[in-house]
């Protein structure tokens, strides 16, 4: 078993696209974790979506064996973390299992919003942080400017930041040496009762649930009976191993080590993230501090295009939940769309990823309703209810007031685009808190209603700033607001999938824009269709889709005008009857386009 002084546990944190996964690749290559034949780009990004989009979604771990310049051999446990704000709970879990972090900053782009957020997460976790400047080989790299930016914005001493190029492999050994010299070794004792923290768990079809653990005290061995302290269940360990990066069985894991265990567990629900694992025979007196559970902030409903695929969707969601414990779902029905599921996500990217995985991995065709957030309804009888779906809003006369969630957003943007960003935030009911400068870049902190952010705020932010702005947020409590429920009616039938909550000031404009959009998107029928937006019984916007007309008088030539009029009257009656019984099919593309708010 490796001595504690020769173990280093570290996470790689950075903004999206600053080169975390590429640096992990070079480190694995340098330490001989994989042969040249097995090596590929982004080796730790195992999902197809991760590789295609170039983003990390799941935090991954790998054990590296490194022979240092001083001749000693060290065990380095690397955690590659996601950079996107939706997956920050993955980052916080990984940080809890480490003692130090490599903070990577792109030498051409400098400090971004997520760099800042992840650096603060690492500081909160009590980490020693080693700043690394990546992409130093690019002609646009400005290491001196970025060093001073790290010192000004993040508040870290960057005088000894390491300059590297993860792409070419330049400076990789310096990073490995810095890990050994600057990061503290883990603490713990092998002769005390076992205490290991459960960092992550996922389902493997051959081994059952695989559990990623970080041992703090004691030893984990094969065949041992362990107890999960929060869940209270007992399991016998079948296999103990490490990722190198391929799963490799070992005899035991000691203090400070990171590895995986399997124990023929059938469902991931039995393994709560942040639980403490201890020896069943001589349990530890108290558990380790866990992590805060991830709380979904955006809700959306998923319906199969073909109603017969409902059971397939249920199975697919259950399987997906095995590997992604952060997303939740429950069955619901809709008059327009039939049976489906109301799902909770950590953000819009998370929603997009789950939807894409369902369509790809399980071959499903889905309709997704407008994303909404969780509102708190304070009712006249004194009770407080949570509203996840705007269609479930009770009679307004029973509701005293509604509270909506707010966020605290940090936006970093070059000076020339600042005006457009401030206008966008003000349009979205934002309250400015702070505006500071670091070089030629402005850092704006705003309080914004989450409801205004979940639709297309991120797209608008990127287009306003030509892609240069970066954005990060955290939840900032609830606040009372004047909100109303807007229903969309097509041919006098409410379409509950298009129901949304909006601030009373913006209700008319939003209702009108959706009606105008639906008018263009819904195919014309043989009868007139009214598309209306209403608040309660009041119609606030209306568009009419004109009917397709057949020229019924074409065969009628010569003779009296009354003959033509008779035929037209007959046609009019037929259309009226059709309208009463006519069923308007809204194509899926119309749903998706109507839910995109921006007027592009």
Coordinates of C-alpha atoms in Angstrom, one line a residue:
X1 CA 0.0 0.0 0.0
X2 CA 1.4 3.4 -1.0
X3 CA 2.6 5.7 1.8
X4 CA 0.5 8.7 2.5
X5 CA 3.4 11.1 1.7
X6 CA 3.6 9.6 -1.8
X7 CA -0.1 10.2 -2.7
X8 CA -1.5 13.3 -4.3
X9 CA -5.3 13.8 -5.0
X10 CA -6.1 16.7 -7.3
X11 CA -8.9 18.0 -9.5
X12 CA -8.5 19.8 -12.8
X13 CA -10.8 22.9 -12.9
X14 CA -11.3 25.5 -15.6
X15 CA -13.8 27.3 -17.8
X16 CA -15.4 25.4 -20.7
X17 CA -12.9 24.8 -23.5
X18 CA -9.7 25.8 -21.7
X19 CA -8.2 22.4 -22.1
X20 CA -8.9 20.3 -19.0
X21 CA -9.5 17.0 -20.9
X22 CA -6.6 17.5 -23.2
X23 CA -4.2 18.1 -20.2
X24 CA -5.6 14.9 -18.6
X25 CA -4.8 13.1 -21.9
X26 CA -1.2 14.3 -21.9
X27 CA -0.7 13.4 -18.2
X28 CA -2.0 9.9 -18.8
X29 CA 0.3 9.6 -21.9
X30 CA 3.3 10.9 -19.9
X31 CA 2.8 8.5 -17.0
X32 CA 2.2 5.6 -19.4
X33 CA -1.4 5.0 -18.3
X34 CA -2.3 3.8 -21.8
X35 CA -0.3 2.5 -24.8
X36 CA -0.1 4.5 -28.0
X37 CA -2.6 2.2 -29.6
X38 CA -5.2 2.7 -26.8
X39 CA -4.7 6.4 -26.6
X40 CA -7.3 8.7 -28.2
X41 CA -8.3 12.4 -27.8
X42 CA -10.4 13.2 -24.7
X43 CA -9.8 9.7 -23.4
X44 CA -11.8 10.4 -20.2
X45 CA -14.8 11.7 -22.0
X46 CA -16.5 8.3 -22.5
X47 CA -19.9 9.4 -23.8
X48 CA -20.4 10.1 -27.5
X49 CA -22.1 13.4 -26.7
X50 CA -19.1 14.5 -24.6
X51 CA -16.8 13.8 -27.5
X52 CA -18.9 15.5 -30.2
X53 CA -19.7 18.6 -28.2
X54 CA -16.2 18.8 -26.8
X55 CA -17.6 19.1 -23.2
X56 CA -17.2 17.0 -20.1
X57 CA -20.5 16.0 -18.4
X58 CA -19.5 13.4 -15.9
X59 CA -16.4 13.9 -13.6
X60 CA -13.9 11.1 -14.3
X61 CA -11.0 9.8 -12.3
X62 CA -7.7 8.1 -13.1
X63 CA -4.7 6.9 -11.1
X64 CA -1.3 7.8 -12.5
X65 CA 2.0 6.4 -11.3
X66 CA 4.7 9.0 -11.7
X67 CA 8.5 8.7 -11.2
X68 CA 9.6 12.2 -10.1
X69 CA 12.9 13.9 -10.8
X70 CA 14.0 13.1 -7.2
X71 CA 13.8 9.4 -8.0
X72 CA 10.7 8.7 -5.8
X73 CA 7.5 7.1 -7.2
X74 CA 4.2 8.9 -6.6
X75 CA 0.6 7.9 -6.9
X76 CA -1.4 10.7 -8.4
X77 CA -5.2 10.5 -8.4
X78 CA -6.6 12.9 -11.1
X79 CA -10.2 14.1 -11.3
X80 CA -11.2 15.6 -14.6
X81 CA -14.3 17.8 -13.9
X82 CA -16.9 19.5 -16.1
X83 CA -16.7 23.2 -16.8
X84 CA -20.3 24.0 -17.5
X85 CA -22.4 25.8 -14.9
X86 CA -25.2 23.1 -15.1
X87 CA -22.7 20.4 -13.9
X88 CA -21.1 22.4 -11.0
X89 CA -22.5 19.8 -8.5
X90 CA -20.1 17.3 -10.2
X91 CA -17.2 19.7 -9.6
X92 CA -18.1 20.2 -5.9
X93 CA -18.2 16.4 -5.4
X94 CA -14.8 15.9 -7.0
X95 CA -13.3 18.7 -5.0
X96 CA -14.4 17.1 -1.7
X97 CA -12.4 14.0 -2.6
X98 CA -9.1 16.0 -3.3
X99 CA -6.7 18.2 -1.4
X100 CA -5.6 20.4 -4.3
X101 CA -6.5 21.7 -7.7
X102 CA -4.9 22.7 -11.0
X103 CA -6.7 25.8 -12.1
X104 CA -6.3 26.0 -15.9
X105 CA -6.6 29.4 -17.7
X106 CA -6.5 29.8 -21.4
X107 CA -3.5 32.2 -22.1
X108 CA -5.4 33.7 -25.1
X109 CA -8.8 34.3 -23.4
X110 CA -7.9 34.9 -19.8
X111 CA -10.1 34.5 -16.8
X112 CA -13.8 33.6 -17.6
X113 CA -16.9 33.4 -15.4
X114 CA -16.6 29.7 -14.9
X115 CA -12.9 30.0 -14.0
X116 CA -13.9 32.3 -11.2
X117 CA -16.8 30.1 -10.0
X118 CA -14.7 26.9 -10.0
X119 CA -11.8 28.7 -8.3
X120 CA -14.1 29.8 -5.5
X121 CA -15.5 26.3 -5.1
X122 CA -11.9 25.0 -4.7
X123 CA -11.1 27.8 -2.2
X124 CA -14.2 26.9 -0.2
X125 CA -13.1 23.3 -0.2
X126 CA -9.8 24.4 1.5
X127 CA -7.7 23.5 -1.6
X128 CA -4.1 24.4 -2.4
X129 CA -4.4 25.8 -6.0
X130 CA -1.7 25.6 -8.7
X131 CA -2.5 28.1 -11.6
X132 CA -1.6 26.7 -15.1
X133 CA -1.5 28.8 -18.3
X134 CA -2.5 26.6 -21.2
X135 CA -2.4 27.2 -25.0
X136 CA 0.9 29.0 -24.6
X137 CA 1.9 27.9 -28.2
X138 CA -0.7 30.0 -29.9
X139 CA 0.4 33.3 -31.4
X140 CA -2.4 35.2 -29.5
X141 CA -1.2 34.0 -26.1
X142 CA -0.6 36.8 -23.6
X143 CA 0.8 35.1 -20.4
X144 CA 1.7 38.3 -18.6
X145 CA -1.7 39.9 -19.1
X146 CA -3.4 36.7 -18.0
X147 CA -1.2 36.4 -14.9
X148 CA -2.1 39.8 -13.7
X149 CA -5.8 39.0 -14.5
X150 CA -5.7 35.9 -12.3
X151 CA -4.2 38.1 -9.5
X152 CA -6.8 40.9 -9.9
X153 CA -10.0 38.9 -10.5
X154 CA -9.4 35.6 -8.7
X155 CA -7.0 36.9 -6.0
X156 CA -4.5 34.1 -6.4
X157 CA -0.7 34.6 -6.6
X158 CA 0.1 33.7 -10.2
X159 CA 3.8 34.7 -10.3
X160 CA 4.8 31.0 -10.4
X161 CA 2.0 29.9 -12.8
X162 CA 3.2 27.1 -15.0
X163 CA 3.1 27.8 -18.8
X164 CA 2.1 24.7 -20.8
X165 CA 0.6 23.6 -24.1
X166 CA -1.7 20.6 -23.4
X167 CA -2.0 20.0 -27.2
X168 CA 1.8 19.7 -27.9
X169 CA 2.8 18.3 -24.5
X170 CA 5.0 21.3 -23.6
X171 CA 5.5 21.7 -19.8
X172 CA 3.6 18.6 -18.7
X173 CA 6.4 17.4 -16.5
X174 CA 6.6 20.8 -14.8
X175 CA 2.9 20.4 -13.9
X176 CA 3.5 16.9 -12.4
X177 CA 6.5 18.2 -10.4
X178 CA 4.4 21.1 -9.1
X179 CA 1.7 18.7 -8.0
X180 CA 4.2 16.9 -5.8
X181 CA 6.0 20.0 -4.5
X182 CA 3.0 22.3 -3.9
X183 CA 0.0 20.1 -3.0
X184 CA -0.3 18.6 0.4
X185 CA -0.4 14.8 0.9
X186 CA -3.7 13.4 2.2
X187 CA -4.2 12.6 6.0
X188 CA -5.6 9.5 7.6
X189 CA -4.7 6.4 9.6
X190 CA -4.8 2.8 8.4
X191 CA -5.4 1.3 11.9
X192 CA -8.6 3.2 12.7
X193 CA -12.2 2.1 11.7
X194 CA -12.9 2.4 8.0
X195 CA -14.4 5.7 6.7
X196 CA -14.7 6.2 3.0
X197 CA -16.8 8.8 1.2
X198 CA -19.0 7.8 -1.7
X199 CA -18.1 10.3 -4.5
X200 CA -20.1 8.9 -7.4
X201 CA -22.0 5.8 -8.5
X202 CA -23.2 4.5 -11.9
X203 CA -24.6 1.3 -13.4
X204 CA -22.6 -1.3 -15.2
X205 CA -24.6 -4.0 -17.0
X206 CA -22.0 -6.7 -16.0
X207 CA -21.0 -5.7 -12.5
X208 CA -24.1 -3.9 -11.2
X209 CA -23.6 -0.6 -9.5
X210 CA -20.0 0.7 -9.5
X211 CA -19.2 3.0 -6.6
X212 CA -16.3 5.6 -6.7
X213 CA -14.9 6.0 -3.2
X214 CA -12.2 8.1 -1.5
X215 CA -10.9 6.4 1.6
X216 CA -10.2 8.7 4.5
X217 CA -9.4 6.2 7.3
X218 CA -8.9 2.5 7.5
X219 CA -8.8 0.0 4.7
X220 CA -11.2 -1.3 2.1
X221 CA -10.6 -5.0 1.1
X222 CA -12.3 -7.5 -1.1
X223 CA -14.9 -9.7 0.7
X224 CA -15.4 -7.2 3.5
X225 CA -18.9 -6.4 4.7
X226 CA -19.6 -2.7 4.6
X227 CA -22.4 -0.5 5.8
X228 CA -23.7 2.6 4.1
X229 CA -24.2 4.9 7.1
X230 CA -27.0 7.2 5.7
X231 CA -28.8 4.5 3.8
X232 CA -28.3 1.9 6.6
X233 CA -27.9 -1.1 4.2
X234 CA -25.1 -3.7 4.4
X235 CA -23.3 -5.2 1.4
X236 CA -20.4 -7.5 0.8
X237 CA -17.6 -6.2 -1.5
X238 CA -17.0 -8.3 -4.6
X239 CA -14.3 -6.2 -6.2
X240 CA -12.0 -3.4 -5.3
X241 CA -10.1 -1.6 -8.0
X242 CA -8.7 1.6 -9.5
X243 CA -9.0 3.4 -12.8
X244 CA -5.7 3.5 -14.7
X245 CA -7.8 4.8 -16.7
X246 CA -9.1 1.3 -17.5
X247 CA -10.7 -0.5 -14.4
X248 CA -8.0 -2.6 -12.7
X249 CA -8.7 -4.8 -9.7
X250 CA -6.5 -4.4 -6.6
X251 CA -6.4 -6.1 -3.2
X252 CA -7.1 -3.1 -1.0
X253 CA -7.5 0.6 -0.9
X254 CA -5.9 2.5 2.0
X255 CA -6.1 6.0 3.5
X256 CA -5.9 8.8 0.9
X257 CA -6.6 6.5 -2.1
X258 CA -9.3 6.8 -4.7
X259 CA -10.8 3.8 -6.4
X260 CA -14.0 1.9 -7.1
X261 CA -15.9 -1.0 -5.4
X262 CA -18.7 -3.3 -6.6
X263 CA -21.0 -5.2 -4.3
X264 CA -23.7 -6.7 -6.5
X265 CA -26.0 -3.7 -5.8
X266 CA -28.9 -3.6 -8.2
X267 CA -30.0 0.0 -8.2
X268 CA -28.1 3.3 -8.0
X269 CA -30.9 4.7 -5.7
X270 CA -29.4 2.5 -2.8
X271 CA -26.1 4.4 -3.1
X272 CA -26.6 8.0 -2.0
X273 CA -23.8 10.4 -3.2
X274 CA -21.9 11.7 -0.2
X275 CA -22.7 8.7 2.1
X276 CA -20.0 7.3 4.4
X277 CA -19.0 3.7 4.0
X278 CA -17.8 1.9 7.1
X279 CA -16.9 -1.6 8.3
X280 CA -20.1 -3.5 9.4
X281 CA -18.2 -5.3 12.2
X282 CA -16.4 -2.3 13.7
X283 CA -18.3 0.8 12.4
X284 CA -16.9 4.4 12.7
X285 CA -18.5 6.5 15.4
X286 CA -19.7 9.3 13.1
X287 CA -20.0 9.8 9.3
X288 CA -17.9 12.2 7.2
X289 CA -19.6 15.4 6.2
X290 CA -21.4 14.7 2.9
X291 CA -22.3 16.9 0.0
X292 CA -25.4 19.0 -0.6
X293 CA -27.8 17.0 -2.8
X294 CA -28.3 18.4 -6.3
X295 CA -31.6 20.3 -6.5
X296 CA -33.3 20.5 -10.0
X297 CA -34.1 24.1 -10.9
X298 CA -35.6 23.7 -14.4
X299 CA -38.7 21.6 -15.1
X300 CA -39.9 20.4 -18.5
X301 CA -42.3 17.6 -19.7
X302 CA -41.3 14.9 -22.2
X303 CA -43.9 13.2 -24.3
X304 CA -43.4 10.5 -26.9
X305 CA -44.5 11.6 -30.4
X306 CA -46.1 8.1 -30.8
X307 CA -48.3 7.4 -27.7
X308 CA -47.5 3.7 -28.0
X309 CA -43.9 4.5 -27.0
X310 CA -44.9 5.6 -23.5
X311 CA -43.6 2.4 -21.8
X312 CA -40.3 2.6 -23.8
X313 CA -39.9 6.2 -22.5
X314 CA -40.5 5.1 -18.9
X315 CA -37.9 2.3 -19.2
X316 CA -35.4 4.6 -20.9
X317 CA -35.8 7.3 -18.2
X318 CA -35.3 4.7 -15.5
X319 CA -32.1 3.4 -17.2
X320 CA -30.8 6.9 -17.7
X321 CA -31.4 7.8 -14.1
X322 CA -29.1 4.8 -13.1
X323 CA -26.2 6.9 -14.5
X324 CA -27.4 10.4 -13.7
X325 CA -28.8 10.6 -10.2
X326 CA -29.3 14.4 -10.5
X327 CA -32.3 14.3 -12.8
X328 CA -35.8 13.4 -11.6
X329 CA -39.0 12.4 -13.3
X330 CA -42.7 11.6 -12.5
X331 CA -45.6 10.6 -14.8
X332 CA -48.1 13.2 -16.0
X333 CA -50.9 13.5 -18.6
X334 CA -51.8 16.2 -21.0
X335 CA -55.0 16.8 -23.0
X336 CA -53.0 17.7 -26.1
X337 CA -50.1 15.3 -25.9
X338 CA -51.3 12.3 -24.0
X339 CA -49.1 10.5 -21.4
X340 CA -45.6 11.6 -20.6
X341 CA -43.3 12.6 -17.8
X342 CA -42.5 15.8 -15.9
X343 CA -38.7 15.9 -15.4
X344 CA -36.5 18.1 -13.3
X345 CA -33.0 19.2 -14.5
X346 CA -30.1 21.3 -13.2
X347 CA -30.3 23.7 -16.2
X348 CA -31.0 24.0 -19.9
X349 CA -27.8 22.3 -21.1
X350 CA -28.7 19.3 -18.7
X351 CA -32.2 19.2 -20.3
X352 CA -30.7 19.2 -23.8
X353 CA -28.2 16.5 -22.9
X354 CA -30.8 14.2 -21.4
X355 CA -33.2 14.8 -24.3
X356 CA -30.3 14.0 -26.8
X357 CA -29.3 10.9 -24.9
X358 CA -32.9 9.6 -24.9
X359 CA -33.2 10.1 -28.6
X360 CA -29.8 8.6 -29.4
X361 CA -29.3 5.8 -27.0
X362 CA -33.0 4.7 -26.8
X363 CA -34.2 5.7 -30.3
X364 CA -37.2 7.7 -29.1
X365 CA -39.0 10.6 -30.8
X366 CA -39.9 13.2 -28.1
X367 CA -41.8 16.4 -27.7
X368 CA -40.4 18.7 -25.0
X369 CA -42.6 21.4 -23.4
X370 CA -41.5 24.9 -22.5
X371 CA -39.0 24.8 -19.6
X372 CA -40.3 26.3 -16.4
X373 CA -38.9 26.9 -12.9
X374 CA -40.3 26.1 -9.5
X375 CA -42.6 28.8 -8.1
X376 CA -43.8 29.1 -4.5
X377 CA -47.6 29.7 -4.2
X378 CA -48.6 31.3 -0.9
X379 CA -52.3 30.5 -0.7
X380 CA -55.0 32.3 1.2
X381 CA -55.5 29.5 3.7
X382 CA -51.9 30.0 4.9
X383 CA -50.3 27.0 3.1
X384 CA -47.3 27.2 0.7
X385 CA -47.3 24.9 -2.4
X386 CA -44.6 24.4 -5.0
X387 CA -45.7 24.8 -8.6
X388 CA -43.6 22.8 -11.1
X389 CA -45.9 23.0 -14.1
X390 CA -47.7 26.2 -15.1
X391 CA -50.7 24.2 -16.3
X392 CA -51.3 23.1 -12.7
X393 CA -51.8 26.7 -11.5
X394 CA -54.9 26.8 -9.2
X395 CA -57.6 29.5 -9.4
X396 CA -55.9 32.9 -8.9
X397 CA -58.6 33.8 -6.3
X398 CA -57.1 31.2 -3.9
X399 CA -53.5 32.5 -4.2
X400 CA -52.3 35.4 -2.0
X401 CA -49.0 35.9 -3.9
X402 CA -46.5 34.0 -6.0
X403 CA -42.7 33.9 -5.3
X404 CA -40.2 33.1 -8.1
X405 CA -36.5 32.0 -7.8
X406 CA -33.8 34.5 -8.4
X407 CA -30.1 34.0 -9.4
X408 CA -26.9 35.9 -8.8
X409 CA -25.2 36.0 -12.2
X410 CA -21.6 36.9 -12.9
X411 CA -20.9 38.0 -16.5
X412 CA -17.4 38.7 -17.9
X413 CA -17.5 40.7 -21.2
X414 CA -15.1 42.8 -23.3
X415 CA -15.7 46.5 -22.8
X416 CA -17.1 47.2 -26.3
X417 CA -20.1 44.8 -25.7
X418 CA -20.9 46.0 -22.2
X419 CA -23.8 48.3 -23.3
X420 CA -25.7 45.5 -25.1
X421 CA -25.3 43.2 -22.1
X422 CA -26.6 45.8 -19.6
X423 CA -29.6 46.4 -21.9
X424 CA -30.3 42.7 -22.1
X425 CA -30.1 42.2 -18.3
X426 CA -32.4 45.3 -17.7
X427 CA -34.9 43.9 -20.2
X428 CA -35.0 40.7 -18.2
X429 CA -35.9 42.6 -15.0
X430 CA -32.3 42.4 -13.7
X431 CA -30.9 44.4 -10.8
X432 CA -27.3 45.4 -11.1
X433 CA -25.2 44.8 -8.0
X434 CA -21.6 45.5 -9.1
X435 CA -19.5 46.5 -12.1
X436 CA -15.7 46.2 -12.0
X437 CA -12.9 46.1 -14.6
X438 CA -9.9 43.8 -15.0
X439 CA -7.9 45.2 -17.9
X440 CA -10.2 45.8 -20.9
X441 CA -12.9 43.4 -19.6
X442 CA -15.8 44.3 -17.4
X443 CA -17.2 42.0 -14.7
X444 CA -20.9 42.6 -14.1
X445 CA -22.8 41.0 -11.2
X446 CA -26.6 41.0 -11.6
X447 CA -29.6 39.6 -9.8
X448 CA -32.0 38.1 -12.3
X449 CA -35.2 36.1 -12.1
X450 CA -34.4 32.5 -13.2
X451 CA -37.7 32.5 -15.2
X452 CA -36.1 35.1 -17.6
X453 CA -32.9 33.1 -17.9
X454 CA -34.1 29.6 -18.7
X455 CA -35.4 30.3 -22.2
X456 CA -32.9 32.0 -24.5
X457 CA -30.9 34.3 -22.2
X458 CA -27.6 32.4 -22.9
X459 CA -28.1 32.5 -26.7
X460 CA -28.9 36.2 -26.6
X461 CA -25.9 36.9 -24.4
X462 CA -23.6 35.1 -26.8
X463 CA -25.0 36.8 -29.9
X464 CA -25.0 40.3 -28.2
X465 CA -21.3 39.8 -27.3
X466 CA -20.3 37.9 -30.5
X467 CA -19.5 34.9 -28.3
X468 CA -17.0 36.8 -26.1
X469 CA -19.2 37.0 -22.9
X470 CA -19.0 34.2 -20.3
X471 CA -21.8 33.6 -17.8
X472 CA -22.0 31.8 -14.5
X473 CA -24.8 31.8 -11.8
X474 CA -25.8 30.5 -8.4
X475 CA -29.3 30.4 -6.8
X476 CA -30.1 33.5 -4.7
X477 CA -33.4 32.8 -2.9
X478 CA -37.1 33.6 -3.8
X479 CA -38.8 36.9 -4.2
X480 CA -42.4 38.0 -4.6
X481 CA -43.5 38.9 -8.2
X482 CA -46.6 39.9 -10.1
X483 CA -46.8 36.7 -12.3
X484 CA -49.7 35.5 -14.4
X485 CA -50.5 32.3 -16.2
X486 CA -50.9 32.7 -20.0
X487 CA -52.8 29.9 -21.8
X488 CA -52.5 29.3 -25.6
X489 CA -55.8 28.2 -27.3
X490 CA -55.8 26.7 -30.8
X491 CA -59.4 26.5 -32.2
X492 CA -60.7 27.2 -28.7
X493 CA -58.8 24.2 -27.3
X494 CA -56.2 24.9 -24.7
X495 CA -52.7 23.6 -25.5
X496 CA -51.3 22.9 -22.1
X497 CA -47.8 22.2 -23.4
X498 CA -47.6 25.8 -24.4
X499 CA -48.9 27.3 -21.1
X500 CA -46.3 29.5 -19.4
X501 CA -45.9 31.8 -16.4
X502 CA -44.8 35.4 -17.2
X503 CA -44.5 38.8 -15.5
X504 CA -47.8 40.7 -15.9
X505 CA -46.0 43.6 -17.7
X506 CA -44.7 41.2 -20.4
X507 CA -47.7 39.0 -20.8
X508 CA -49.3 40.7 -23.8
X509 CA -46.0 41.0 -25.8
X510 CA -45.1 37.4 -25.1
X511 CA -48.6 36.1 -25.9
X512 CA -48.7 38.1 -29.1
X513 CA -45.2 36.8 -30.3
X514 CA -46.2 33.2 -29.6
X515 CA -49.5 33.6 -31.5
X516 CA -47.7 35.2 -34.5
X517 CA -45.2 32.4 -34.5
X518 CA -47.9 29.7 -34.4
X519 CA -49.7 31.4 -37.2
X520 CA -46.7 30.8 -39.4
X521 CA -46.0 27.3 -38.1
X522 CA -49.4 25.6 -38.0
X523 CA -50.4 24.2 -41.5
X524 CA -53.6 25.7 -42.9
X525 CA -56.7 23.5 -42.7
X526 CA -60.0 23.5 -44.7
X527 CA -61.4 25.8 -42.0
X528 CA -60.4 29.0 -40.2
X529 CA -58.3 28.5 -37.1
X530 CA -58.2 31.0 -34.2
X531 CA -54.9 31.1 -32.2
X532 CA -55.4 33.0 -29.0
X533 CA -53.4 33.8 -25.8
X534 CA -55.5 34.3 -22.7
X535 CA -55.1 35.1 -19.0
X536 CA -58.1 33.4 -17.3
X537 CA -61.1 34.4 -19.4
X538 CA -59.5 37.4 -21.0
X539 CA -58.0 37.0 -24.5
X540 CA -54.9 39.2 -24.7
X541 CA -53.8 38.3 -28.3
X542 CA -55.3 36.6 -31.3
X543 CA -54.2 35.6 -34.8
X544 CA -56.4 33.8 -37.4
X545 CA -55.1 31.2 -39.8
X546 CA -57.1 31.5 -43.0
X547 CA -58.8 28.4 -44.5
X548 CA -57.7 26.7 -47.6
X549 CA -60.4 27.3 -50.2
X550 CA -61.6 25.1 -53.0
X551 CA -63.1 27.0 -55.9
X552 CA -66.6 25.4 -55.8
X553 CA -67.9 27.7 -58.5
X554 CA -65.4 26.6 -61.2
X555 CA -67.8 24.1 -62.8
X556 CA -70.6 26.7 -62.7
X557 CA -70.5 28.8 -65.9
X558 CA -73.2 30.9 -67.3
X559 CA -76.6 31.4 -65.7
X560 CA -77.7 33.4 -62.6
X561 CA -75.4 34.8 -59.8
X562 CA -77.7 33.1 -57.2
X563 CA -76.5 29.6 -58.4
X564 CA -72.9 30.7 -57.4
X565 CA -74.1 32.2 -54.2
X566 CA -75.9 29.0 -53.2
X567 CA -72.8 26.9 -53.7
X568 CA -70.7 29.4 -51.6
X569 CA -73.2 29.4 -48.8
X570 CA -73.2 25.6 -48.8
X571 CA -69.4 25.6 -48.6
X572 CA -69.5 28.1 -45.7
X573 CA -71.9 25.8 -43.7
X574 CA -69.6 22.9 -44.3
X575 CA -66.6 24.8 -43.1
X576 CA -68.5 25.9 -40.0
X577 CA -69.4 22.3 -39.2
X578 CA -65.8 21.2 -39.9
X579 CA -64.5 23.8 -37.5
X580 CA -66.7 22.4 -34.7
X581 CA -65.4 18.9 -35.1
X582 CA -62.1 19.6 -36.7
X583 CA -59.0 18.5 -34.8
X584 CA -55.9 20.7 -35.4
X585 CA -52.7 18.7 -35.3
X586 CA -49.8 20.9 -34.2
X587 CA -46.6 19.5 -35.8
X588 CA -43.6 18.9 -33.4
X589 CA -41.5 21.4 -35.2
X590 CA -44.1 24.0 -34.5
X591 CA -44.0 23.2 -30.7
X592 CA -40.2 23.5 -30.6
X593 CA -40.1 26.7 -32.7
X594 CA -42.9 28.3 -30.7
X595 CA -40.9 27.7 -27.5
X596 CA -37.9 29.5 -28.7
X597 CA -38.5 33.0 -27.6
X598 CA -36.0 35.1 -29.5
X599 CA -37.4 36.9 -32.6
X600 CA -34.7 35.7 -35.0

